[in-house]
Tab-separated table of C-alpha atoms in Angstrom:
chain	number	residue	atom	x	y	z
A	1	UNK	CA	-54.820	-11.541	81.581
A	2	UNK	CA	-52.538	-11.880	78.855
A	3	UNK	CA	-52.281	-13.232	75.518
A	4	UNK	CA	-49.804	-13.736	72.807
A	5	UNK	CA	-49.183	-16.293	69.482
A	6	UNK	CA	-47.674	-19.602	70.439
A	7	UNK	CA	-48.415	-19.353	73.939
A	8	UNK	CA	-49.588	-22.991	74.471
A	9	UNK	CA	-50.193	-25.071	77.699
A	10	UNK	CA	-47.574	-24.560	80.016
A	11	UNK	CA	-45.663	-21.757	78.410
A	12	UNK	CA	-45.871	-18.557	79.482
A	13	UNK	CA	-47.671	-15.461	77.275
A	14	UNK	CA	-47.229	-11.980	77.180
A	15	UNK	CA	-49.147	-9.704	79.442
A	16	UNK	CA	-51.962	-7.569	77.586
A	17	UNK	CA	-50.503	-4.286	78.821
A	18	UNK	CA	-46.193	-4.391	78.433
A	19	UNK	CA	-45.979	-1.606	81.352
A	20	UNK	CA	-48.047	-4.215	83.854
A	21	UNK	CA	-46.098	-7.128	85.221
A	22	UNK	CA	-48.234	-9.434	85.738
A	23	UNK	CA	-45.500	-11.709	88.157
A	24	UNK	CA	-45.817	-8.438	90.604
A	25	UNK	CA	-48.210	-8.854	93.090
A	26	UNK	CA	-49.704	-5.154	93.401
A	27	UNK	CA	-49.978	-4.889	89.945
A	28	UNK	CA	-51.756	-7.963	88.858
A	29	UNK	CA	-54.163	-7.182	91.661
A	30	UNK	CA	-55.291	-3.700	89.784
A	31	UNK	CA	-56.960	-6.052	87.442
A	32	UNK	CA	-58.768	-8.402	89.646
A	33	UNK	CA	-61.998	-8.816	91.609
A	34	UNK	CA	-63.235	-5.629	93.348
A	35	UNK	CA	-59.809	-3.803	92.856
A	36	UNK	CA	-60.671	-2.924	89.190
A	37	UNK	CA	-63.444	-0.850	90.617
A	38	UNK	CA	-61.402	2.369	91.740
A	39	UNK	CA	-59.445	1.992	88.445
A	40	UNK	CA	-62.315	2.099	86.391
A	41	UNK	CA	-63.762	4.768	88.197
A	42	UNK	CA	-60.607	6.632	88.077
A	43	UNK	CA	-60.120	6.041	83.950
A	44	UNK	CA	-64.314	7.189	83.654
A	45	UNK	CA	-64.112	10.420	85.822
A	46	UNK	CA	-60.303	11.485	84.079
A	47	UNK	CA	-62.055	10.335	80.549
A	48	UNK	CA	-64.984	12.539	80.963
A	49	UNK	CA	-62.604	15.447	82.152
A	50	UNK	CA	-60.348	14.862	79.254
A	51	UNK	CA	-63.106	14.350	76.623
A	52	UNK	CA	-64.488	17.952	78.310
A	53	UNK	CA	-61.284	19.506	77.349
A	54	UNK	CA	-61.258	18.265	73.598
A	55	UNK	CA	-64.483	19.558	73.374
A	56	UNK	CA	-63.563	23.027	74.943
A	57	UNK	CA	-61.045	22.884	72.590
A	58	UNK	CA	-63.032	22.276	69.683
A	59	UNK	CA	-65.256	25.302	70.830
A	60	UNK	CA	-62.334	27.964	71.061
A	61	UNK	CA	-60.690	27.208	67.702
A	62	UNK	CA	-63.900	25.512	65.149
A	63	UNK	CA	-62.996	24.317	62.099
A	64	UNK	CA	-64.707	26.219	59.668
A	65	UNK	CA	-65.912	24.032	56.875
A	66	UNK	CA	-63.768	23.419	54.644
A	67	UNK	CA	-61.044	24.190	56.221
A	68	UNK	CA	-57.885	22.023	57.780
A	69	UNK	CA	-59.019	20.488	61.194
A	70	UNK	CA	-56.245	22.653	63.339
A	71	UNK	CA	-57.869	21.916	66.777
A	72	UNK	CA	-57.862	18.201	66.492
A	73	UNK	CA	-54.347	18.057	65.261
A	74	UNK	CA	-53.093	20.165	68.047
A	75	UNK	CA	-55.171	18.566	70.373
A	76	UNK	CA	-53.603	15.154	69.333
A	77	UNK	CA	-49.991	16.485	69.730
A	78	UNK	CA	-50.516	18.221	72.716
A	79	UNK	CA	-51.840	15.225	74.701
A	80	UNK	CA	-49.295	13.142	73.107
A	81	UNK	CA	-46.213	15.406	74.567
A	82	UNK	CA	-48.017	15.682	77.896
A	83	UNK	CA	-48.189	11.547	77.589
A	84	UNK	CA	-44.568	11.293	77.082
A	85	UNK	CA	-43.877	13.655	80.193
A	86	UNK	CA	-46.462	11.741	82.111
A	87	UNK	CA	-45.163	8.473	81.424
A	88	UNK	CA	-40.865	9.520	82.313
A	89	UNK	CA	-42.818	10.978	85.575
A	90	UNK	CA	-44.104	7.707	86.583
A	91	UNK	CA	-42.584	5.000	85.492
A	92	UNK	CA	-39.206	5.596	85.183
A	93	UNK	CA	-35.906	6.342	87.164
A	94	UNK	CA	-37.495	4.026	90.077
A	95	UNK	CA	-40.005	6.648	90.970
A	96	UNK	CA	-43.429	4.990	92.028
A	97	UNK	CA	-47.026	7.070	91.432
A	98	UNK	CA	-50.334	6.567	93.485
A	99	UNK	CA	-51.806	3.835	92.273
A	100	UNK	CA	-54.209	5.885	90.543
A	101	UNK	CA	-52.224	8.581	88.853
A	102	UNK	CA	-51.568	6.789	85.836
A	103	UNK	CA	-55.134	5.559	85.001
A	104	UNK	CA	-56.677	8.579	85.986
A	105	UNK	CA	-53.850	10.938	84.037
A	106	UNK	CA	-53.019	8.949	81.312
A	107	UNK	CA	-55.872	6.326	80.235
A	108	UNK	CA	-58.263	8.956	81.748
A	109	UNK	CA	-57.903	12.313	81.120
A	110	UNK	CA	-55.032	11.980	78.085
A	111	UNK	CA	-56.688	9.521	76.550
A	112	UNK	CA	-60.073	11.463	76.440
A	113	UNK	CA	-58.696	14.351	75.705
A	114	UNK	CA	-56.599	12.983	72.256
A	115	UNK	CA	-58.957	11.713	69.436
A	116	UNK	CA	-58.437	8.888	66.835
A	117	UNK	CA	-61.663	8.777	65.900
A	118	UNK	CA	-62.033	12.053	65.093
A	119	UNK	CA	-58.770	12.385	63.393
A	120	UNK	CA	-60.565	9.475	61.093
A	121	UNK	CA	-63.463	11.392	60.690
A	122	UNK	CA	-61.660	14.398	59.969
A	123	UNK	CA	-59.907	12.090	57.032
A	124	UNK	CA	-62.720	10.689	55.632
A	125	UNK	CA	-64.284	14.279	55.629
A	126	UNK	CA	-61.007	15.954	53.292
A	127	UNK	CA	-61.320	12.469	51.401
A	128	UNK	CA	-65.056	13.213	50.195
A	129	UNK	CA	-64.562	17.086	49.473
A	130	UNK	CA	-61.484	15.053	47.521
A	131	UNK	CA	-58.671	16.981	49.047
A	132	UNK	CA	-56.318	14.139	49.107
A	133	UNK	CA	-53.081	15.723	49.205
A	134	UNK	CA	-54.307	17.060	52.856
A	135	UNK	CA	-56.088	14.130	53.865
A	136	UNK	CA	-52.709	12.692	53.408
A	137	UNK	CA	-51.113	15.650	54.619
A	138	UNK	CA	-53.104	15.659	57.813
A	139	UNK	CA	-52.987	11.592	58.776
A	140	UNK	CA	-49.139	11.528	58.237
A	141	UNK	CA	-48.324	15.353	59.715
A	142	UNK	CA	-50.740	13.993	63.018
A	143	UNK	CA	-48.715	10.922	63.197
A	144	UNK	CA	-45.647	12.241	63.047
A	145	UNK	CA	-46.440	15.035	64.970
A	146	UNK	CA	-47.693	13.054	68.042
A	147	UNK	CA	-45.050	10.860	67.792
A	148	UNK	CA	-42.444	13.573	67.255
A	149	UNK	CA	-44.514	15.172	70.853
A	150	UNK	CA	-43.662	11.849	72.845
A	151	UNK	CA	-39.904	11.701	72.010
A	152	UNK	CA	-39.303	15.312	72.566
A	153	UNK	CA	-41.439	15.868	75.771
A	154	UNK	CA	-39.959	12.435	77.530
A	155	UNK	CA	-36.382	13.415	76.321
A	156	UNK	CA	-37.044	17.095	77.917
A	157	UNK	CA	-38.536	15.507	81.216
A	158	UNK	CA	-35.802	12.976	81.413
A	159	UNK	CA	-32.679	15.584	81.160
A	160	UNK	CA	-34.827	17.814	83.464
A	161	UNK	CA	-34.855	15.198	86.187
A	162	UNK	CA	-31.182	14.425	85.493
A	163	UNK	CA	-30.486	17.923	86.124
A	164	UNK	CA	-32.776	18.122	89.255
A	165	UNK	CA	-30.800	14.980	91.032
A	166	UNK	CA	-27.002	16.923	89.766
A	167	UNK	CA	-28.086	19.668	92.269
């Protein structure tokens, strides 16, 4: 599995997923034969758990028409900062995770529970009541916002697990 541009015969390409090595053993076996099966079962059952939460979201704080879509923005930069922990919990500092932490956690239940494509709904929808200055308000603020989640929630989980190994 990978790809990339000017990867021709005998040269080699870059793998599809930059936090999979493909030259390791154990992982390029995730993505083989029957040993995708518990991954994909892991990623389904986390995704419908995550996609559950959104939606419990979505029924505690509606958007009233109208109005700026609050949930989904929070809900987007909330699963972002809880990516960015995830990720400095599993794959960094040479600490390993079962095998199906990270697809379950992370592909599964974070990436059910954060929305793109209703962020782009929510877009086009301030677009045709021709609120542009929020449409443009909300796709930058989200992006930044998410973004802004990741960097501060891995650079909090990183000098917390400095300070745990000090003691």
């Amino acid at each position: 599995m990978t790809c990339g541009p000017g990867a021709g015969p005998g040269e080699e390409a870059e793998a599809i997923d930059p936090d999979v090595d493909l030259h390791v053993p154990a992982q390029r076996a995730e993505t083989a034969g029957a040993h995708k099966w518990p991954v994909l079962a892991a990623i389904s059952v986390g995704g419908a758990v995550g996609a559950a939460g959104r939606y419990g979201a979505s029924l505690l704080w509606p958007t009233p028409g109208g109005a700026f879509p609050w949930a989904v923005f929070w809900v987007n930069v909330v699963g972002c900062g809880l990516i960015g922990v995830l990720m400095v919990l599993v794959s960094e500092g040479g600490r390993s995770a079962p095998p199906l932490l990270r697809p379950f956690l992370g592909v599964g239940v974070l990436g059910g529970f954060t929305t793109f494509s209703t962020y782009a709904l929510d877009f086009s929808d301030l677009l045709e009541r021709e609120e542009a200055g929020t449409a443009l308000a909300y796709a930058g603020g989200t992006v930044v916002a998410a973004l802004g989640a990741v960097w501060l929630t891995a650079s909090v989980a990183r000098a917390a697990l400095k300070r745990a190994a000090a003691r």
